[in-house]
Structures are given as C-alpha cells and as structure tokens.
Amino acid sequence: YSLLYSSQLLALSQSFTTHCLSIRKAKIMTKHKLVAIWAEDLNGLIGFNNHLPWHNTADLQDFKETTLNSYLIMGRATFEGMGGKSLPHRKTIVLTSDPNYTTNDVNTTIVHSVDQALALIKTLHSNVFVCGGKSIYKQFMPYVDTIIKTVISDSYLGDTYIDPINTSIWKEIHCTKYTHLQEPPIIVSTFIRK
C-alpha cells in the first residue's frame, strides 16, 4: 500500500510540477522577450569547464519546458560544451569573435557582435534565452527583459560564478520550489525590471 501511495504521490507531484511550469511560462511569456536564464548553486557557481557542475533532473526539466520552441543565445565555448549542436526543438545563436568559426548544425546561426545578435533577435517571432557563459550574460544583461534564476540547493566544485542580481534594478515576481526523488531541491525565481 505504501509503495502504491508513493508512486501515486510521485506521479501527482510530477504532474503538478509540469502544470506549474506551464502556468509560469504562460504568465511570463505573454510577448516575445529576451530572457536571461541560468542555474547556480548556493554559492553562485554556474559552470565547470564549460559544463554544468551537476545533473539535476528538476532543473533540466524546467529548462526544457521553459525554452522549448525558442531560440538560445550563447558563446562558442558554451555551444561546444553542449556538443556543438542545437538542443531538440530549439534553435541556437552563437556569439563568437572568431570570424572563421562555422558549424554544420542547420539550426544554429553564427554572429560576431552583440549588435549583430540584437539585429537578428528583432526579426524573430520567438522568445530568445541568453544561456551563457558568464561574459555573454554580462554583454546582454542591459537588453534583457526578464531573468529566470534557478538555485540548486547544494554546493559544488567549479570555476565560473555569476554576479548577484542587482535588486535595485530587478524585482522578483515569482518563486517556486521543485524536487525530484533524492536530488537537491531547486528554487526557480523570475525577475523583471523595476
């Protein structure tokens, strides 16, 4: 009986999580936006050797649900850290200073400046998510409408840390906690400009 109850509770929890994600996405994405999205640990760590320092199912599910059928913009190192190809059902814009950089991925566009990226973004009928690395976040933050920050409730080893959100500019409008099995819980917060 307890095993059956546990499985039903897990299914209900997963269904509720997906429902909450859909509601949050509908509320936030009422028009096409430029959104900075990242996950950090309790110390603000976001990366290790151009990869995520953790594997967290709830975080991955949230990222997928939020960015599906949208564009992701990132630096070359982050793109190559993902295997040099776009994620399923998403398109990628790669910003690199290398004028000779190319890719065979048909869902990826290469740009060489922030201005070129912004000009391209204006032509898109989709949300665009800024996905890193750290220098990419810094370059695009003046143009971002929304921030979606996930905190993984644990500490990890890594080499790249994100700057704290400036609360004199940004206000939190939504915060939800998600869990998956025995993995550290995640807290997903959404910020908009004041």
PDB file of C-alpha atoms in Angstrom:
ATOM      1  CA  TYR A   1       0.000   0.000   0.000  1.00  0.00           C
ATOM      2  CA  SER A   2       2.746   2.457   0.930  1.00  0.00           C
ATOM      3  CA  LEU A   3       4.589   1.699  -2.324  1.00  0.00           C
ATOM      4  CA  LEU A   4       1.438   2.340  -4.336  1.00  0.00           C
ATOM      5  CA  TYR A   5       0.796   5.559  -2.426  1.00  0.00           C
ATOM      6  CA  SER A   6       4.372   6.704  -3.023  1.00  0.00           C
ATOM      7  CA  SER A   7       4.131   6.065  -6.756  1.00  0.00           C
ATOM      8  CA  GLN A   8       0.807   7.926  -6.938  1.00  0.00           C
ATOM      9  CA  LEU A   9       2.254  10.812  -4.956  1.00  0.00           C
ATOM     10  CA  LEU A  10       5.288  10.982  -7.276  1.00  0.00           C
ATOM     11  CA  ALA A  11       3.067  10.955 -10.359  1.00  0.00           C
ATOM     12  CA  LEU A  12       0.885  13.690  -8.856  1.00  0.00           C
ATOM     13  CA  SER A  13       3.963  15.735  -7.945  1.00  0.00           C
ATOM     14  CA  GLN A  14       5.389  15.437 -11.460  1.00  0.00           C
ATOM     15  CA  SER A  15       2.031  16.346 -12.996  1.00  0.00           C
ATOM     16  CA  PHE A  16       1.679  19.345 -10.667  1.00  0.00           C
ATOM     17  CA  THR A  17       5.240  20.453 -11.483  1.00  0.00           C
ATOM     18  CA  THR A  18       4.542  20.323 -15.227  1.00  0.00           C
ATOM     19  CA  HIS A  19       1.264  22.228 -14.668  1.00  0.00           C
ATOM     20  CA  CYS A  20       3.060  24.908 -12.622  1.00  0.00           C
ATOM     21  CA  LEU A  21       5.744  25.237 -15.296  1.00  0.00           C
ATOM     22  CA  SER A  22       3.085  25.729 -17.973  1.00  0.00           C
ATOM     23  CA  ILE A  23       1.292  28.396 -15.919  1.00  0.00           C
ATOM     24  CA  ARG A  24       4.533  30.241 -15.163  1.00  0.00           C
ATOM     25  CA  LYS A  25       5.599  30.130 -18.806  1.00  0.00           C
ATOM     26  CA  ALA A  26       2.206  31.422 -19.949  1.00  0.00           C
ATOM     27  CA  LYS A  27       2.318  34.301 -17.456  1.00  0.00           C
ATOM     28  CA  ILE A  28       5.888  35.333 -18.209  1.00  0.00           C
ATOM     29  CA  MET A  29       5.925  34.809 -21.959  1.00  0.00           C
ATOM     30  CA  THR A  30       2.881  36.853 -22.931  1.00  0.00           C
ATOM     31  CA  LYS A  31       5.010  38.587 -25.553  1.00  0.00           C
ATOM     32  CA  HIS A  32       8.334  37.805 -27.161  1.00  0.00           C
ATOM     33  CA  LYS A  33      11.126  38.591 -24.741  1.00  0.00           C
ATOM     34  CA  LEU A  34      14.874  38.445 -24.275  1.00  0.00           C
ATOM     35  CA  VAL A  35      15.335  36.333 -21.156  1.00  0.00           C
ATOM     36  CA  ALA A  36      18.492  35.519 -19.213  1.00  0.00           C
ATOM     37  CA  ILE A  37      18.243  32.022 -17.786  1.00  0.00           C
ATOM     38  CA  TRP A  38      20.724  30.173 -15.613  1.00  0.00           C
ATOM     39  CA  ALA A  39      21.113  27.759 -12.724  1.00  0.00           C
ATOM     40  CA  GLU A  40      23.514  28.378  -9.860  1.00  0.00           C
ATOM     41  CA  ASP A  41      24.437  26.565  -6.679  1.00  0.00           C
ATOM     42  CA  LEU A  42      24.228  28.038  -3.181  1.00  0.00           C
ATOM     43  CA  ASN A  43      27.496  29.937  -3.810  1.00  0.00           C
ATOM     44  CA  GLY A  44      26.595  31.381  -7.227  1.00  0.00           C
ATOM     45  CA  LEU A  45      28.548  28.737  -9.182  1.00  0.00           C
ATOM     46  CA  ILE A  46      27.269  28.220 -12.737  1.00  0.00           C
ATOM     47  CA  GLY A  47      29.937  26.222 -14.545  1.00  0.00           C
ATOM     48  CA  PHE A  48      32.917  23.908 -14.580  1.00  0.00           C
ATOM     49  CA  ASN A  49      34.976  23.532 -17.776  1.00  0.00           C
ATOM     50  CA  ASN A  50      32.060  24.902 -19.838  1.00  0.00           C
ATOM     51  CA  HIS A  51      29.678  22.291 -18.428  1.00  0.00           C
ATOM     52  CA  LEU A  52      27.108  22.248 -15.639  1.00  0.00           C
ATOM     53  CA  PRO A  53      28.727  21.118 -12.376  1.00  0.00           C
ATOM     54  CA  TRP A  54      25.668  18.972 -11.525  1.00  0.00           C
ATOM     55  CA  HIS A  55      22.988  16.761 -13.021  1.00  0.00           C
ATOM     56  CA  ASN A  56      19.631  17.736 -11.563  1.00  0.00           C
ATOM     57  CA  THR A  57      16.508  16.278 -13.162  1.00  0.00           C
ATOM     58  CA  ALA A  58      14.129  19.002 -11.964  1.00  0.00           C
ATOM     59  CA  ASP A  59      16.483  21.708 -13.279  1.00  0.00           C
ATOM     60  CA  LEU A  60      16.818  20.017 -16.671  1.00  0.00           C
ATOM     61  CA  GLN A  61      13.056  19.529 -16.925  1.00  0.00           C
ATOM     62  CA  ASP A  62      12.377  23.151 -16.034  1.00  0.00           C
ATOM     63  CA  PHE A  63      14.935  24.402 -18.569  1.00  0.00           C
ATOM     64  CA  LYS A  64      13.431  22.205 -21.277  1.00  0.00           C
ATOM     65  CA  GLU A  65       9.831  23.235 -20.527  1.00  0.00           C
ATOM     66  CA  THR A  66      10.751  26.922 -20.409  1.00  0.00           C
ATOM     67  CA  THR A  67      12.909  27.111 -23.556  1.00  0.00           C
ATOM     68  CA  LEU A  68      11.085  24.674 -25.839  1.00  0.00           C
ATOM     69  CA  ASN A  69      10.437  26.019 -29.361  1.00  0.00           C
ATOM     70  CA  SER A  70      12.543  29.110 -28.687  1.00  0.00           C
ATOM     71  CA  TYR A  71      15.980  30.453 -29.529  1.00  0.00           C
ATOM     72  CA  LEU A  72      19.001  30.097 -27.262  1.00  0.00           C
ATOM     73  CA  ILE A  73      21.888  32.536 -27.483  1.00  0.00           C
ATOM     74  CA  MET A  74      25.276  31.556 -26.109  1.00  0.00           C
ATOM     75  CA  GLY A  75      29.012  31.861 -26.545  1.00  0.00           C
ATOM     76  CA  ARG A  76      31.139  29.491 -28.583  1.00  0.00           C
ATOM     77  CA  ALA A  77      32.579  27.676 -25.554  1.00  0.00           C
ATOM     78  CA  THR A  78      29.110  27.002 -24.121  1.00  0.00           C
ATOM     79  CA  PHE A  79      27.893  25.804 -27.526  1.00  0.00           C
ATOM     80  CA  GLU A  80      30.828  23.423 -27.888  1.00  0.00           C
ATOM     81  CA  GLY A  81      30.304  22.272 -24.301  1.00  0.00           C
ATOM     82  CA  MET A  82      26.820  21.135 -25.424  1.00  0.00           C
ATOM     83  CA  GLY A  83      28.354  19.071 -28.198  1.00  0.00           C
ATOM     84  CA  GLY A  84      28.342  21.742 -30.908  1.00  0.00           C
ATOM     85  CA  LYS A  85      24.691  21.282 -31.859  1.00  0.00           C
ATOM     86  CA  SER A  86      21.314  22.740 -31.005  1.00  0.00           C
ATOM     87  CA  LEU A  87      19.099  21.135 -28.385  1.00  0.00           C
ATOM     88  CA  PRO A  88      15.994  19.349 -29.730  1.00  0.00           C
ATOM     89  CA  HIS A  89      13.132  21.688 -30.710  1.00  0.00           C
ATOM     90  CA  ARG A  90      15.253  24.774 -30.160  1.00  0.00           C
ATOM     91  CA  LYS A  91      17.443  26.953 -32.360  1.00  0.00           C
ATOM     92  CA  THR A  92      20.759  28.442 -31.360  1.00  0.00           C
ATOM     93  CA  ILE A  93      22.533  31.741 -31.919  1.00  0.00           C
ATOM     94  CA  VAL A  94      26.259  31.506 -31.198  1.00  0.00           C
ATOM     95  CA  LEU A  95      28.217  34.683 -30.492  1.00  0.00           C
ATOM     96  CA  THR A  96      31.921  34.392 -31.252  1.00  0.00           C
ATOM     97  CA  SER A  97      34.723  36.820 -32.082  1.00  0.00           C
ATOM     98  CA  ASP A  98      36.272  34.251 -34.431  1.00  0.00           C
ATOM     99  CA  PRO A  99      35.359  35.395 -37.966  1.00  0.00           C
ATOM    100  CA  ASN A 100      36.154  31.938 -39.355  1.00  0.00           C
ATOM    101  CA  TYR A 101      34.008  29.949 -36.934  1.00  0.00           C
ATOM    102  CA  THR A 102      31.463  27.696 -38.639  1.00  0.00           C
ATOM    103  CA  THR A 103      29.098  24.888 -37.755  1.00  0.00           C
ATOM    104  CA  ASN A 104      27.323  22.163 -39.704  1.00  0.00           C
ATOM    105  CA  ASP A 105      24.268  22.396 -37.469  1.00  0.00           C
ATOM    106  CA  VAL A 106      21.396  23.711 -39.606  1.00  0.00           C
ATOM    107  CA  ASN A 107      19.582  25.057 -36.525  1.00  0.00           C
ATOM    108  CA  THR A 108      22.494  27.274 -35.468  1.00  0.00           C
ATOM    109  CA  THR A 109      23.299  30.805 -36.605  1.00  0.00           C
ATOM    110  CA  ILE A 110      26.728  32.359 -36.002  1.00  0.00           C
ATOM    111  CA  VAL A 111      27.032  36.067 -35.122  1.00  0.00           C
ATOM    112  CA  HIS A 112      30.136  38.094 -34.337  1.00  0.00           C
ATOM    113  CA  SER A 113      28.876  41.004 -32.237  1.00  0.00           C
ATOM    114  CA  VAL A 114      26.146  41.898 -29.762  1.00  0.00           C
ATOM    115  CA  ASP A 115      24.748  44.406 -32.259  1.00  0.00           C
ATOM    116  CA  GLN A 116      24.525  41.713 -34.925  1.00  0.00           C
ATOM    117  CA  ALA A 117      22.804  39.400 -32.458  1.00  0.00           C
ATOM    118  CA  LEU A 118      20.296  42.078 -31.401  1.00  0.00           C
ATOM    119  CA  ALA A 119      19.508  42.885 -35.032  1.00  0.00           C
ATOM    120  CA  LEU A 120      18.790  39.201 -35.656  1.00  0.00           C
ATOM    121  CA  ILE A 121      16.697  38.891 -32.487  1.00  0.00           C
ATOM    122  CA  LYS A 122      14.452  41.753 -33.645  1.00  0.00           C
ATOM    123  CA  THR A 123      13.487  39.700 -36.708  1.00  0.00           C
ATOM    124  CA  LEU A 124      12.474  36.612 -34.724  1.00  0.00           C
ATOM    125  CA  HIS A 125       8.933  35.733 -33.711  1.00  0.00           C
ATOM    126  CA  SER A 126      10.037  33.793 -30.672  1.00  0.00           C
ATOM    127  CA  ASN A 127      11.445  34.223 -27.199  1.00  0.00           C
ATOM    128  CA  VAL A 128      15.226  34.271 -27.002  1.00  0.00           C
ATOM    129  CA  PHE A 129      17.016  32.892 -23.941  1.00  0.00           C
ATOM    130  CA  VAL A 130      20.516  34.025 -23.013  1.00  0.00           C
ATOM    131  CA  CYS A 131      22.246  30.854 -21.790  1.00  0.00           C
ATOM    132  CA  GLY A 132      25.866  31.799 -21.060  1.00  0.00           C
ATOM    133  CA  GLY A 133      28.680  31.742 -20.441  1.00  0.00           C
ATOM    134  CA  LYS A 134      29.410  34.463 -17.947  1.00  0.00           C
ATOM    135  CA  SER A 135      30.676  37.037 -20.470  1.00  0.00           C
ATOM    136  CA  ILE A 136      27.578  36.505 -22.623  1.00  0.00           C
ATOM    137  CA  TYR A 137      25.324  37.237 -19.646  1.00  0.00           C
ATOM    138  CA  LYS A 138      27.249  40.448 -18.965  1.00  0.00           C
ATOM    139  CA  GLN A 139      27.077  41.604 -22.585  1.00  0.00           C
ATOM    140  CA  PHE A 140      23.338  41.008 -22.961  1.00  0.00           C
ATOM    141  CA  MET A 141      22.103  41.967 -19.499  1.00  0.00           C
ATOM    142  CA  PRO A 142      21.426  45.633 -20.484  1.00  0.00           C
ATOM    143  CA  TYR A 143      18.955  44.349 -23.100  1.00  0.00           C
ATOM    144  CA  VAL A 144      17.290  41.561 -21.111  1.00  0.00           C
ATOM    145  CA  ASP A 145      13.587  41.913 -20.154  1.00  0.00           C
ATOM    146  CA  THR A 146      13.365  39.001 -17.724  1.00  0.00           C
ATOM    147  CA  ILE A 147      15.655  36.835 -15.599  1.00  0.00           C
ATOM    148  CA  ILE A 148      14.859  33.238 -14.675  1.00  0.00           C
ATOM    149  CA  LYS A 149      17.276  32.095 -11.980  1.00  0.00           C
ATOM    150  CA  THR A 150      17.381  28.578 -10.599  1.00  0.00           C
ATOM    151  CA  VAL A 151      19.185  27.857  -7.347  1.00  0.00           C
ATOM    152  CA  ILE A 152      20.314  24.263  -6.808  1.00  0.00           C
ATOM    153  CA  SER A 153      20.135  23.685  -3.052  1.00  0.00           C
ATOM    154  CA  ASP A 154      23.663  22.333  -2.724  1.00  0.00           C
ATOM    155  CA  SER A 155      27.320  23.345  -3.213  1.00  0.00           C
ATOM    156  CA  TYR A 156      29.588  22.072  -5.997  1.00  0.00           C
ATOM    157  CA  LEU A 157      33.105  22.471  -7.339  1.00  0.00           C
ATOM    158  CA  GLY A 158      33.595  24.645 -10.398  1.00  0.00           C
ATOM    159  CA  ASP A 159      35.341  27.616 -11.972  1.00  0.00           C
ATOM    160  CA  THR A 160      32.673  30.089 -13.107  1.00  0.00           C
ATOM    161  CA  TYR A 161      30.421  32.198 -10.885  1.00  0.00           C
ATOM    162  CA  ILE A 162      27.538  34.506 -11.811  1.00  0.00           C
ATOM    163  CA  ASP A 163      27.259  38.027 -10.438  1.00  0.00           C
ATOM    164  CA  PRO A 164      24.427  38.555  -7.913  1.00  0.00           C
ATOM    165  CA  ILE A 165      21.222  40.043  -9.288  1.00  0.00           C
ATOM    166  CA  ASN A 166      21.049  43.789  -8.664  1.00  0.00           C
ATOM    167  CA  THR A 167      17.815  44.151  -6.689  1.00  0.00           C
ATOM    168  CA  SER A 168      17.791  47.908  -7.199  1.00  0.00           C
ATOM    169  CA  ILE A 169      17.080  47.166 -10.884  1.00  0.00           C
ATOM    170  CA  TRP A 170      15.246  43.846 -10.733  1.00  0.00           C
ATOM    171  CA  LYS A 171      12.237  42.701  -8.697  1.00  0.00           C
ATOM    172  CA  GLU A 172      11.198  39.111  -8.074  1.00  0.00           C
ATOM    173  CA  ILE A 173       7.682  38.300  -9.268  1.00  0.00           C
ATOM    174  CA  HIS A 174       7.566  34.520  -8.976  1.00  0.00           C
ATOM    175  CA  CYS A 175       9.307  31.825  -6.958  1.00  0.00           C
ATOM    176  CA  THR A 176       8.638  28.085  -6.928  1.00  0.00           C
ATOM    177  CA  LYS A 177      10.395  25.096  -5.373  1.00  0.00           C
ATOM    178  CA  TYR A 178      10.660  21.793  -7.247  1.00  0.00           C
ATOM    179  CA  THR A 179      12.067  18.440  -6.182  1.00  0.00           C
ATOM    180  CA  HIS A 180      12.814  15.143  -7.872  1.00  0.00           C
ATOM    181  CA  LEU A 181      13.391  11.985  -5.828  1.00  0.00           C
ATOM    182  CA  GLN A 182      16.507  12.348  -3.653  1.00  0.00           C
ATOM    183  CA  GLU A 183      18.157  15.117  -5.703  1.00  0.00           C
ATOM    184  CA  PRO A 184      18.717  18.550  -4.124  1.00  0.00           C
ATOM    185  CA  PRO A 185      15.583  20.721  -4.460  1.00  0.00           C
ATOM    186  CA  ILE A 186      15.650  23.655  -6.878  1.00  0.00           C
ATOM    187  CA  ILE A 187      14.178  27.105  -6.355  1.00  0.00           C
ATOM    188  CA  VAL A 188      13.180  28.893  -9.564  1.00  0.00           C
ATOM    189  CA  SER A 189      12.765  32.669  -9.358  1.00  0.00           C
ATOM    190  CA  THR A 190      11.602  35.066 -12.053  1.00  0.00           C
ATOM    191  CA  PHE A 191      12.650  38.724 -12.103  1.00  0.00           C
ATOM    192  CA  ILE A 192      11.539  41.673 -14.195  1.00  0.00           C
ATOM    193  CA  ARG A 193      12.882  45.207 -14.352  1.00  0.00           C
ATOM    194  CA  LYS A 194      11.526  47.677 -11.807  1.00  0.00           C
TER     195      LYS A 194
END
